[in-house]
Tab-separated table of C-alpha atoms in Angstrom:
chain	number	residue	atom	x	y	z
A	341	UNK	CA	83.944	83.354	27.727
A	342	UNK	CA	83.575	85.952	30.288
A	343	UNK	CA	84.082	85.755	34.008
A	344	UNK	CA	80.671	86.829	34.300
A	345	UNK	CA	79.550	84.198	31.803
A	346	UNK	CA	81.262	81.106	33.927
A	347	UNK	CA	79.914	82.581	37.143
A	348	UNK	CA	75.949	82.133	35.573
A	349	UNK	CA	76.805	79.175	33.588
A	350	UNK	CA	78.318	77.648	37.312
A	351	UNK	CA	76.189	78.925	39.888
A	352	UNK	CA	72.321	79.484	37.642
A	353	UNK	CA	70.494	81.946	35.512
A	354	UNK	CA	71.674	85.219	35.833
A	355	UNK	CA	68.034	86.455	36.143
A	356	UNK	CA	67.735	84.582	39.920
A	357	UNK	CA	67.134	87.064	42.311
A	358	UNK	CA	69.402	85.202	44.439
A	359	UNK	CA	72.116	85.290	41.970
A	360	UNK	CA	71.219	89.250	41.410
A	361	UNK	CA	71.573	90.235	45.228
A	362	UNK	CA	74.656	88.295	45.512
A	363	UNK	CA	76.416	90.544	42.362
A	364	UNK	CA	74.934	93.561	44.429
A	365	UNK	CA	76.300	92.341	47.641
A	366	UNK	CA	80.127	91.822	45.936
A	367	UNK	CA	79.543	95.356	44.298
A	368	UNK	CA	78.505	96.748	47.698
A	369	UNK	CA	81.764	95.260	49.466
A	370	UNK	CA	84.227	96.587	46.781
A	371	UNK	CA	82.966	99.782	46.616
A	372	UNK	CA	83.073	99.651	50.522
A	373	UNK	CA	86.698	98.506	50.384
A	374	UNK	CA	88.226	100.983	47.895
A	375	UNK	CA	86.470	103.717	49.805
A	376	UNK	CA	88.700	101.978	53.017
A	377	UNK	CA	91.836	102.474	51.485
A	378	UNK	CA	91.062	106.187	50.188
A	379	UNK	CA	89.848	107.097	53.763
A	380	UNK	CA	92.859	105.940	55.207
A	381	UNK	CA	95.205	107.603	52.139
A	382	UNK	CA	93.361	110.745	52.958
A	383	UNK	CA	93.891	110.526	56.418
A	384	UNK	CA	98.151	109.863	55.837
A	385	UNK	CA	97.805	112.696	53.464
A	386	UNK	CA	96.323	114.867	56.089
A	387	UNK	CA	98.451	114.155	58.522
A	388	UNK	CA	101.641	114.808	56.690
A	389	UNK	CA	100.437	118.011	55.587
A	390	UNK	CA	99.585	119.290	59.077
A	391	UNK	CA	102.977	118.557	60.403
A	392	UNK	CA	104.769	119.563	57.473
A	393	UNK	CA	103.069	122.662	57.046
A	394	UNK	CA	103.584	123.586	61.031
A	395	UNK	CA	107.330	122.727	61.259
A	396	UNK	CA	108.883	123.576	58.109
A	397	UNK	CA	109.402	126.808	59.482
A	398	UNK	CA	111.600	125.381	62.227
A	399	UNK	CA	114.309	124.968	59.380
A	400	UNK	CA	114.955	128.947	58.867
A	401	UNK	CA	115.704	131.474	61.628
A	402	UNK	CA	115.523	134.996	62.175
A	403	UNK	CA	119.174	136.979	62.085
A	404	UNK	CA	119.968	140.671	63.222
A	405	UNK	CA	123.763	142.017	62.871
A	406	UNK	CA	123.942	143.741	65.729
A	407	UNK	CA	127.564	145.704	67.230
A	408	UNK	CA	128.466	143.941	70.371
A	409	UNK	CA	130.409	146.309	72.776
A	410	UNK	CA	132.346	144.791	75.595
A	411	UNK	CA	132.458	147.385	77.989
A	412	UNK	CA	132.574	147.329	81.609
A	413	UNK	CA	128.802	146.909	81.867
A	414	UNK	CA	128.878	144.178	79.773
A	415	UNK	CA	131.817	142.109	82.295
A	416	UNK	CA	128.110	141.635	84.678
A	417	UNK	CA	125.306	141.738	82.445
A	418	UNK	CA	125.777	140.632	78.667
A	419	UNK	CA	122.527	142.477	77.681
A	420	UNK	CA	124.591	145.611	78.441
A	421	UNK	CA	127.002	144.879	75.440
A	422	UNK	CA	124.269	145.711	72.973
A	423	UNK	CA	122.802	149.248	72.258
A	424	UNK	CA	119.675	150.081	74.208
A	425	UNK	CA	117.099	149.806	71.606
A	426	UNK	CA	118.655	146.185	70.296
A	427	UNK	CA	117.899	144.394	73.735
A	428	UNK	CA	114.289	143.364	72.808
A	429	UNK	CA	115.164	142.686	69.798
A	430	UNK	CA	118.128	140.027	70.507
A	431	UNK	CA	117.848	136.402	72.082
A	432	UNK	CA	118.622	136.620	75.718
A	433	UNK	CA	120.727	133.231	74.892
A	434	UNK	CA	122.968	135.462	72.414
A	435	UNK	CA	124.539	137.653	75.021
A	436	UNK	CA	124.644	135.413	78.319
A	437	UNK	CA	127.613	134.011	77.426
A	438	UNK	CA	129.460	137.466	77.255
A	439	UNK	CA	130.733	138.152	80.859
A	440	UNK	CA	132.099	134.693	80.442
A	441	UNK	CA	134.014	135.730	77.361
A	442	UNK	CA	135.294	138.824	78.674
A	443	UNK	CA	136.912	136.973	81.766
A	444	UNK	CA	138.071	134.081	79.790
A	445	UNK	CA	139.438	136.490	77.009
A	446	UNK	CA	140.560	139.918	79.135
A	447	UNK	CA	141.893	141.473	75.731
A	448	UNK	CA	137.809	141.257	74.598
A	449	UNK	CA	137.653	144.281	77.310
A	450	UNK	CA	137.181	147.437	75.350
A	451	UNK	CA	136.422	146.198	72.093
A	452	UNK	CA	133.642	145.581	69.307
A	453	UNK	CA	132.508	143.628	66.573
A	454	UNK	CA	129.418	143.054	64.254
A	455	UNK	CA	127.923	139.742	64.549
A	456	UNK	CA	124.922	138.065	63.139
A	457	UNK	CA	123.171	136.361	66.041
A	458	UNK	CA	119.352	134.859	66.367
A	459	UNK	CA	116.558	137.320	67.657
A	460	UNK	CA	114.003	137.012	70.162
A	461	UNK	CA	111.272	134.240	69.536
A	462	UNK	CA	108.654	136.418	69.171
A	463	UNK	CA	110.074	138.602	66.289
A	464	UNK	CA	111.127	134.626	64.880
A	465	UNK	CA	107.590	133.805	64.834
A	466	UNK	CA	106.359	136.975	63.796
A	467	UNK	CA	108.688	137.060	60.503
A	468	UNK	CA	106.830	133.783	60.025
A	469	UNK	CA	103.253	134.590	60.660
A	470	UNK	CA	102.904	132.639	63.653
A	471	UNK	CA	102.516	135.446	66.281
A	472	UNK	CA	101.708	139.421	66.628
A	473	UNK	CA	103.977	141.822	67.993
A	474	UNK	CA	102.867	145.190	69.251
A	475	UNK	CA	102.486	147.903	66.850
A	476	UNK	CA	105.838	149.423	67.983
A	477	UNK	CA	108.034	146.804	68.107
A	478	UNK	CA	106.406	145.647	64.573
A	479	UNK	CA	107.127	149.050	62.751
A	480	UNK	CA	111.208	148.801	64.291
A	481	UNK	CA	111.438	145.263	62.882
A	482	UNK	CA	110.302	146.348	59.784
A	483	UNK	CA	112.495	149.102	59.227
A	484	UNK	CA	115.620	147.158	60.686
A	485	UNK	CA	114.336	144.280	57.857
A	486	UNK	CA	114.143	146.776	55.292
A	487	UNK	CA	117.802	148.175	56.073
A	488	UNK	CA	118.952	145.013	55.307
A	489	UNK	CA	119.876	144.369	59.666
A	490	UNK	CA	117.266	141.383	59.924
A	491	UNK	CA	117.933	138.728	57.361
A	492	UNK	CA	116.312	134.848	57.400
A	493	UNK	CA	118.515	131.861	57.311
A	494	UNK	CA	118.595	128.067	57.350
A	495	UNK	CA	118.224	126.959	61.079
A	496	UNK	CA	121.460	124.792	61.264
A	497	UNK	CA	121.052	125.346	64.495
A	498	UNK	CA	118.309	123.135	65.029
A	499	UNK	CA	120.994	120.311	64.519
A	500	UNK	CA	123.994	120.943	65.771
A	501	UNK	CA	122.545	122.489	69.476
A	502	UNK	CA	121.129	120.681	72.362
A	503	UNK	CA	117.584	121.658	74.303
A	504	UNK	CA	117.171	125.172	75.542
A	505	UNK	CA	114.559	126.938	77.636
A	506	UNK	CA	114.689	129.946	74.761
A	507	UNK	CA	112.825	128.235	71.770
A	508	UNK	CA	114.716	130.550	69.448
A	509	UNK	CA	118.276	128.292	70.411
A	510	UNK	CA	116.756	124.714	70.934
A	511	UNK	CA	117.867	121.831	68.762
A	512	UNK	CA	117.655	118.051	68.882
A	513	UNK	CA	121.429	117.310	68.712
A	514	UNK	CA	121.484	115.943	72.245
A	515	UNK	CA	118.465	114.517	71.753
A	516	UNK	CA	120.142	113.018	68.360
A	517	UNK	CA	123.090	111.330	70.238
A	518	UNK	CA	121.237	110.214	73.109
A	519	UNK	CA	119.302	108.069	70.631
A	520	UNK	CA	121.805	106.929	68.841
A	521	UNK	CA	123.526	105.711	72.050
A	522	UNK	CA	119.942	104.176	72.755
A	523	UNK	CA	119.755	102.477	70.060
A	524	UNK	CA	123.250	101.246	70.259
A	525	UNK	CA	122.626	99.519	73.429
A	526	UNK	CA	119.294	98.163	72.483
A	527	UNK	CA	120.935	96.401	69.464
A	528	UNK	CA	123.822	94.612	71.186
A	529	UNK	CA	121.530	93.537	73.890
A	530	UNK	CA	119.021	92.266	72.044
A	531	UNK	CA	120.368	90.957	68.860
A	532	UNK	CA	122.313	88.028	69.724
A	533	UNK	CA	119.718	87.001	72.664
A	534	UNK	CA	117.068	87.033	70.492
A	535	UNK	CA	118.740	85.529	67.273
A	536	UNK	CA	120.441	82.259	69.501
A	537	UNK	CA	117.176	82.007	71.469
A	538	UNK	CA	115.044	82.043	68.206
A	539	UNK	CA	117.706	79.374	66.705
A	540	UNK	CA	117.812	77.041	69.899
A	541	UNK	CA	113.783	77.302	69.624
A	542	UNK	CA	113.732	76.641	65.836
A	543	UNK	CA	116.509	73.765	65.719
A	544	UNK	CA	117.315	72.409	68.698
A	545	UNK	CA	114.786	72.557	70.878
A	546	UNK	CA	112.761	68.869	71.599
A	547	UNK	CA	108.666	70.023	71.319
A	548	UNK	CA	107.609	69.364	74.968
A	549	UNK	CA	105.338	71.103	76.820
A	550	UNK	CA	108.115	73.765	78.359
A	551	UNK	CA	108.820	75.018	75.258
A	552	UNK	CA	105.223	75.267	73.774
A	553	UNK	CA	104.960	77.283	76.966
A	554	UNK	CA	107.589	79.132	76.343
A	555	UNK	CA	106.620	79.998	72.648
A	556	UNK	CA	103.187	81.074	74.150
A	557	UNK	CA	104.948	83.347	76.409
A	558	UNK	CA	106.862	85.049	73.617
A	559	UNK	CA	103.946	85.891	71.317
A	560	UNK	CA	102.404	87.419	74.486
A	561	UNK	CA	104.950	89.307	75.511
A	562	UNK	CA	105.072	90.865	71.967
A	563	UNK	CA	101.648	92.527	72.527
A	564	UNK	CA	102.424	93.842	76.331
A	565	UNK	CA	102.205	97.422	76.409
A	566	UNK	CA	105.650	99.148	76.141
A	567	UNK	CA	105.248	100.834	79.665
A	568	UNK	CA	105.080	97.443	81.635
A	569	UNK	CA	108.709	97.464	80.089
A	570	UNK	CA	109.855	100.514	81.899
A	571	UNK	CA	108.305	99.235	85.063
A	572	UNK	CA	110.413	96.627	84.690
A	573	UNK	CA	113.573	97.974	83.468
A	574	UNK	CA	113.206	100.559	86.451
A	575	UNK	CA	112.813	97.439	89.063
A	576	UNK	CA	115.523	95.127	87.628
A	577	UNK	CA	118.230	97.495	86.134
A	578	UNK	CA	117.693	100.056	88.280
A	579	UNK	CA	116.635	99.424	91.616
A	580	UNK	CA	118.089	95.926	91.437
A	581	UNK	CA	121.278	96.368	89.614
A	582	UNK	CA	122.252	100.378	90.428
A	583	UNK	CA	121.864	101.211	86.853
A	584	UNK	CA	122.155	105.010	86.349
A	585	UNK	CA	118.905	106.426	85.936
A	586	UNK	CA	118.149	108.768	82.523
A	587	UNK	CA	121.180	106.962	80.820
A	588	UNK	CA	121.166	105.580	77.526
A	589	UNK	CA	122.191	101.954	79.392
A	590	UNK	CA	119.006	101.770	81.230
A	591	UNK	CA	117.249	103.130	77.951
A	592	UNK	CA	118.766	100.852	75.925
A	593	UNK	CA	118.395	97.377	78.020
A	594	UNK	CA	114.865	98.631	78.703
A	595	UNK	CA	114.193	98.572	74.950
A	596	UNK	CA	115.873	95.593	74.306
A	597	UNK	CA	113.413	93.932	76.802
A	598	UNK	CA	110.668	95.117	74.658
A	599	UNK	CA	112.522	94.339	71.445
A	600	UNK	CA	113.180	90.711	72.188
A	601	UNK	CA	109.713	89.055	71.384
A	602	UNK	CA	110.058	91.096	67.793
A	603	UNK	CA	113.623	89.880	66.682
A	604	UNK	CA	112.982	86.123	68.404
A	605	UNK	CA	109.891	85.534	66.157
A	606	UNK	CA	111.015	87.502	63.239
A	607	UNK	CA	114.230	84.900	63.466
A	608	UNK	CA	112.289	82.471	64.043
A	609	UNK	CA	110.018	82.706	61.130
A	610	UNK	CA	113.043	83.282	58.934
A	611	UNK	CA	114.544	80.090	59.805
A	612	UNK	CA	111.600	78.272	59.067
A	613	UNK	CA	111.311	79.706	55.585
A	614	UNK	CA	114.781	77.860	54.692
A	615	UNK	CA	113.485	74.625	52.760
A	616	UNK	CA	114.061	71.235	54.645
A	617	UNK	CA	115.775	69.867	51.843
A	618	UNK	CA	119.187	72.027	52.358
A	619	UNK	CA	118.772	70.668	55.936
A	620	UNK	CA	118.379	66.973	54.663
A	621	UNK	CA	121.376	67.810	52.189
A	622	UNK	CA	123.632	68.998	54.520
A	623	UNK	CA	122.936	66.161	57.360
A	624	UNK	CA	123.565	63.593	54.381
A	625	UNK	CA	127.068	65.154	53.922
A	626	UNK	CA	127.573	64.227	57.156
A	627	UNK	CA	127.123	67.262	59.152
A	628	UNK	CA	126.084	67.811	62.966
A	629	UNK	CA	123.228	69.814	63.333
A	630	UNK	CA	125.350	72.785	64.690
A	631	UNK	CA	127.506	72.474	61.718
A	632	UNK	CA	123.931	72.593	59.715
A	633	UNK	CA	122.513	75.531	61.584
A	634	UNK	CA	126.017	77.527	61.462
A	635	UNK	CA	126.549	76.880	57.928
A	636	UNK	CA	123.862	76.721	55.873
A	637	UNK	CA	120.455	77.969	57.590
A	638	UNK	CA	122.029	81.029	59.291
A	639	UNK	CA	122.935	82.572	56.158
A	640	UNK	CA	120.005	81.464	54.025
A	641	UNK	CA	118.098	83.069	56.713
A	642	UNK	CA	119.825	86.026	57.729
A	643	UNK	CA	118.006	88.983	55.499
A	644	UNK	CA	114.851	87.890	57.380
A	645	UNK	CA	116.827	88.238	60.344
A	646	UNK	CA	118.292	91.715	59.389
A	647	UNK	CA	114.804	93.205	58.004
A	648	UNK	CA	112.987	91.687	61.400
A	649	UNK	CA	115.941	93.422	63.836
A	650	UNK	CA	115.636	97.064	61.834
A	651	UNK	CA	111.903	96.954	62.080
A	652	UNK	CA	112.241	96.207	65.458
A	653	UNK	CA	114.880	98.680	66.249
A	654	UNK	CA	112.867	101.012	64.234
A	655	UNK	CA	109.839	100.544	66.809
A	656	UNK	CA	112.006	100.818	69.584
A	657	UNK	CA	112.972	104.288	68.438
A	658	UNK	CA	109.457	106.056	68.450
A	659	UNK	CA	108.820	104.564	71.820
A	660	UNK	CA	108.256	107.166	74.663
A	661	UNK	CA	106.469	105.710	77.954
A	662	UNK	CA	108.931	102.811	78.802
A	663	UNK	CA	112.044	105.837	78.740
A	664	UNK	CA	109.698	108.120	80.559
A	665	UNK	CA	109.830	105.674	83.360
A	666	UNK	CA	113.240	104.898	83.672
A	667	UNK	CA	113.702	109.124	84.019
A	668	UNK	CA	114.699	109.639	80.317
A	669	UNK	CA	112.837	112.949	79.995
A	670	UNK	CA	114.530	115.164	81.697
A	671	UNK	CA	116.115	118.395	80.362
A	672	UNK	CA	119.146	117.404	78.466
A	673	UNK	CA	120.809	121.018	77.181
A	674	UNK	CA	124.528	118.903	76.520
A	675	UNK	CA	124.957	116.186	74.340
A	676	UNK	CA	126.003	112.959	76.418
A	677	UNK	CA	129.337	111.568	76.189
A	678	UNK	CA	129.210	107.905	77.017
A	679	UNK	CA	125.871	105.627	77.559
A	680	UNK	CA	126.606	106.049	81.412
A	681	UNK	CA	125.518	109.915	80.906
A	682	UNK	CA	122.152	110.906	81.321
A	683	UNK	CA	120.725	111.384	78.041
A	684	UNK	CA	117.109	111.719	76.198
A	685	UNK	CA	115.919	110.615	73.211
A	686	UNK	CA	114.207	112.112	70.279
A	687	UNK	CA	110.618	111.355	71.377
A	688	UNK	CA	111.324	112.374	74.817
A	689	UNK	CA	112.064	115.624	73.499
A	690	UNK	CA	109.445	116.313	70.950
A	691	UNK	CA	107.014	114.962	74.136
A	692	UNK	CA	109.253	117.668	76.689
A	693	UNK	CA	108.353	120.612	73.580
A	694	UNK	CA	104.952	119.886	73.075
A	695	UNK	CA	103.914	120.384	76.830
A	696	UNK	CA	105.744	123.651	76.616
A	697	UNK	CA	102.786	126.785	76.433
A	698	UNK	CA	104.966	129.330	74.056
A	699	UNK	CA	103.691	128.594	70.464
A	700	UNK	CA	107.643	128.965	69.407
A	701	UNK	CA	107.788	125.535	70.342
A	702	UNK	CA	104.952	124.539	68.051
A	703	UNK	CA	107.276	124.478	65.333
A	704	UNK	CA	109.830	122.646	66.850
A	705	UNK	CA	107.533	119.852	68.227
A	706	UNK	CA	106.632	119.415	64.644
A	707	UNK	CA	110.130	120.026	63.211
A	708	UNK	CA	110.814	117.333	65.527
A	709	UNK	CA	108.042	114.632	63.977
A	710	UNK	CA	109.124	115.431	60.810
A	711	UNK	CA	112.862	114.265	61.903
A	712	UNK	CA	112.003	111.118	63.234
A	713	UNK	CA	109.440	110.042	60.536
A	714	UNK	CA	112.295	110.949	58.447
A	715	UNK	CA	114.452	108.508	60.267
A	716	UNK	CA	111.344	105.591	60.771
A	717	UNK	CA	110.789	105.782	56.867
A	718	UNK	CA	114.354	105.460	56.522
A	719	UNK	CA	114.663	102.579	58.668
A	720	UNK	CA	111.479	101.064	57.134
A	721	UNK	CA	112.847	101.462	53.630
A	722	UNK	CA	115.995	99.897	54.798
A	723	UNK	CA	114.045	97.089	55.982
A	724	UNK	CA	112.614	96.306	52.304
A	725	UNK	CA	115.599	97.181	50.440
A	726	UNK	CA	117.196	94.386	52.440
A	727	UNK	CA	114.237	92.109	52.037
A	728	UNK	CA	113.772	92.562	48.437
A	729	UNK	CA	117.952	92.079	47.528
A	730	UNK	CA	118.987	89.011	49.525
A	731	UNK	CA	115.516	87.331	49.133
A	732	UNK	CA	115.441	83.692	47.800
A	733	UNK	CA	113.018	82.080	46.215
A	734	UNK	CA	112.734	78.340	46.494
């Protein structure tokens, strides 16, 4: 017998108009449904396409072998080491570094070499199709891309160097570090607060009014917006405590302030998954209740713990407004050294690139998405590789 069948046989004659306008009604709501879920597939679809398709092209650069002459001229002004009709052609960032060289290395003096070094961001973008160049400067590229002087290759730039005013040489490698530090900090301040106050909650803790109070608390301070955390990390660490401002210390407590609520309940509901009767066992071998906690919930529960803490982490990574107020925007061209440096972090610098006007940093703000979506997804698929191995069923 059909499903259909039952349904009339359970609930009336299938020609009740009652019974009819209810069938049209479930119709109605599944149709409405699966066109939900292919709205919202279109729109991820969409979305992935538009920054894909604007920041691939951050991942090749524009080359020209040019002759660099270090002459006298070229001891003051490094433009002057290149021949007259290369200087529009070259990245002002490839030859500012040349008077340096020459004093540093006084055998340079008199000399030359061929090097392959970026060009200016305009020809980048015009090799690309992102930008016009005037009709002479056009028909030189050309015929210097045709003699084989311009050549495209991959951008490894774009990883290994730090932020730049000159599109053409900016990378996320400080940016990189900085959130690794970040990150770093977040995790050792957060993890073990959160995963003892979750278990003191869970197992120890009598059920009074203080701690309903204080459980209420938690699962509010979960949905606070992340900038009343920088507020706060800017009053307490700080102003109160001398932290230095735009370091990955104050980024990192000021994330694990926001990360706290996520890893507490996360722990909290992955202790309460572990069946009472392991409890019940291990209390009738005559274990304390520390001994029972330490032994044999902790580790029953710990891939909840793991997967909660790397989603958590993973949300503290794409957050931008709480390190904007603790001053971790700023321009960042070095890599930081220790999490007493100031740093920035990878959102801070995709949001520092896309308030830039020169379309050359188009790409790399969406270069930049593409990076940390890369890393979120990566986190996120950590998360449920975890989940999925060391689950138990019970």
């Amino acid at each position: 017998m059909g499903r259909e069948d039952m349904q009339r046989r359970l609930t009336g004659s299938a020609n009740d108009p009652r019974i009819k306008a209810r069938y049209r009604g479930e119709k109605r709501f599944k149709a409405y449904t699966v066109t939900a879920l292919f709205v919202a597939f279109a729109i991820i679809i969409a979305f992935f396409t538009d920054i894909i398709s604007q920041g691939y092209t951050a991942f090749w650069r524009t080359e020209v072998n040019v002759t660099i002459d270090y002459n006298e001229r070229a001891e003051r002004i490094g433009r002057f080491a290149l021949a007259e009709d290369m200087r529009e052609i070259v990245s002002r960032g490839a030859v500012r570094s040349i008077p340096l060289d020459i004093r540093n290395n006084p055998e340079l003096a008199g000399t030359t070499r061929q090097e392959w070094v970026p060009t200016y961001s305009r020809i980048d973008q015009y090799f690309k199709g992102n930008e016009e160049l005037p009709p002479e400067m056009a028909a030189q590229v050309e015929e210097l891309m045709e003699a084989g002087v311009i050549r495209t290759t991959f951008n490894w730039a774009f990883f290994t160097a730090g932020d730049s005013k000159l599109p053409e040489l900016a990378g996320i490698f400080s940016a990189v570090v900085g959130s690794i530090f970040v990150l770093f900090v977040t995790l050792i301040f957060a993890f073990p607060i959160g995963v003892m106050s979750a278990i003191y909650l869970e197992e120890f803790a009598p059920d009074n009014k203080l701690t309903q109070l204080i459980e209420v608390n938690i699962n509010n301070l979960a949905a606070v917006p992340s900038i009343i955390f920088g507020l706060l990390g800017l009053a307490v660490f700080i102003n109160t405590f001398g932290a230095p401002r735009s370091s990955a210390l104050v980024g990192g407590l000021t994330l694990g302030l926001m990360t706290l609520p996520i890893i507490i309940i996360s722990t909290r509901a992955a202790l309460r998954a572990v069946p009472d009767p392991i409890r019940l066992g291990a209390f009738a071998m005559g274990c304390s209740r520390w001994q029972v906690v330490r032994d044999h919930v902790l580790p029953l529960s710990l891939p909840g713990i793991l997967t909660g803490t790397i989603i958590g982490l993973a949300q503290a990574m794409g957050e931008t407004a709480p390190l904007i107020i603790v001053g971790m925007i700023a321009y960042i061209p070095e890599a930081p050294g220790s999490i007493f440096e100031s740093a920035t972090v990878l959102p801070a610098q995709i949001f520092t690139w896309a308030s830039e006007p020169r379309k050359a940093f188009v790409e790399k703000t969406a270069a930049g998405i593409i990076v940390l979506l890369a890393v979120l997804l990566t986190l996120n698929a950590a998360a449920v590789f975890l989940r999925r191995k060391f689950e138990r069923r019970w």
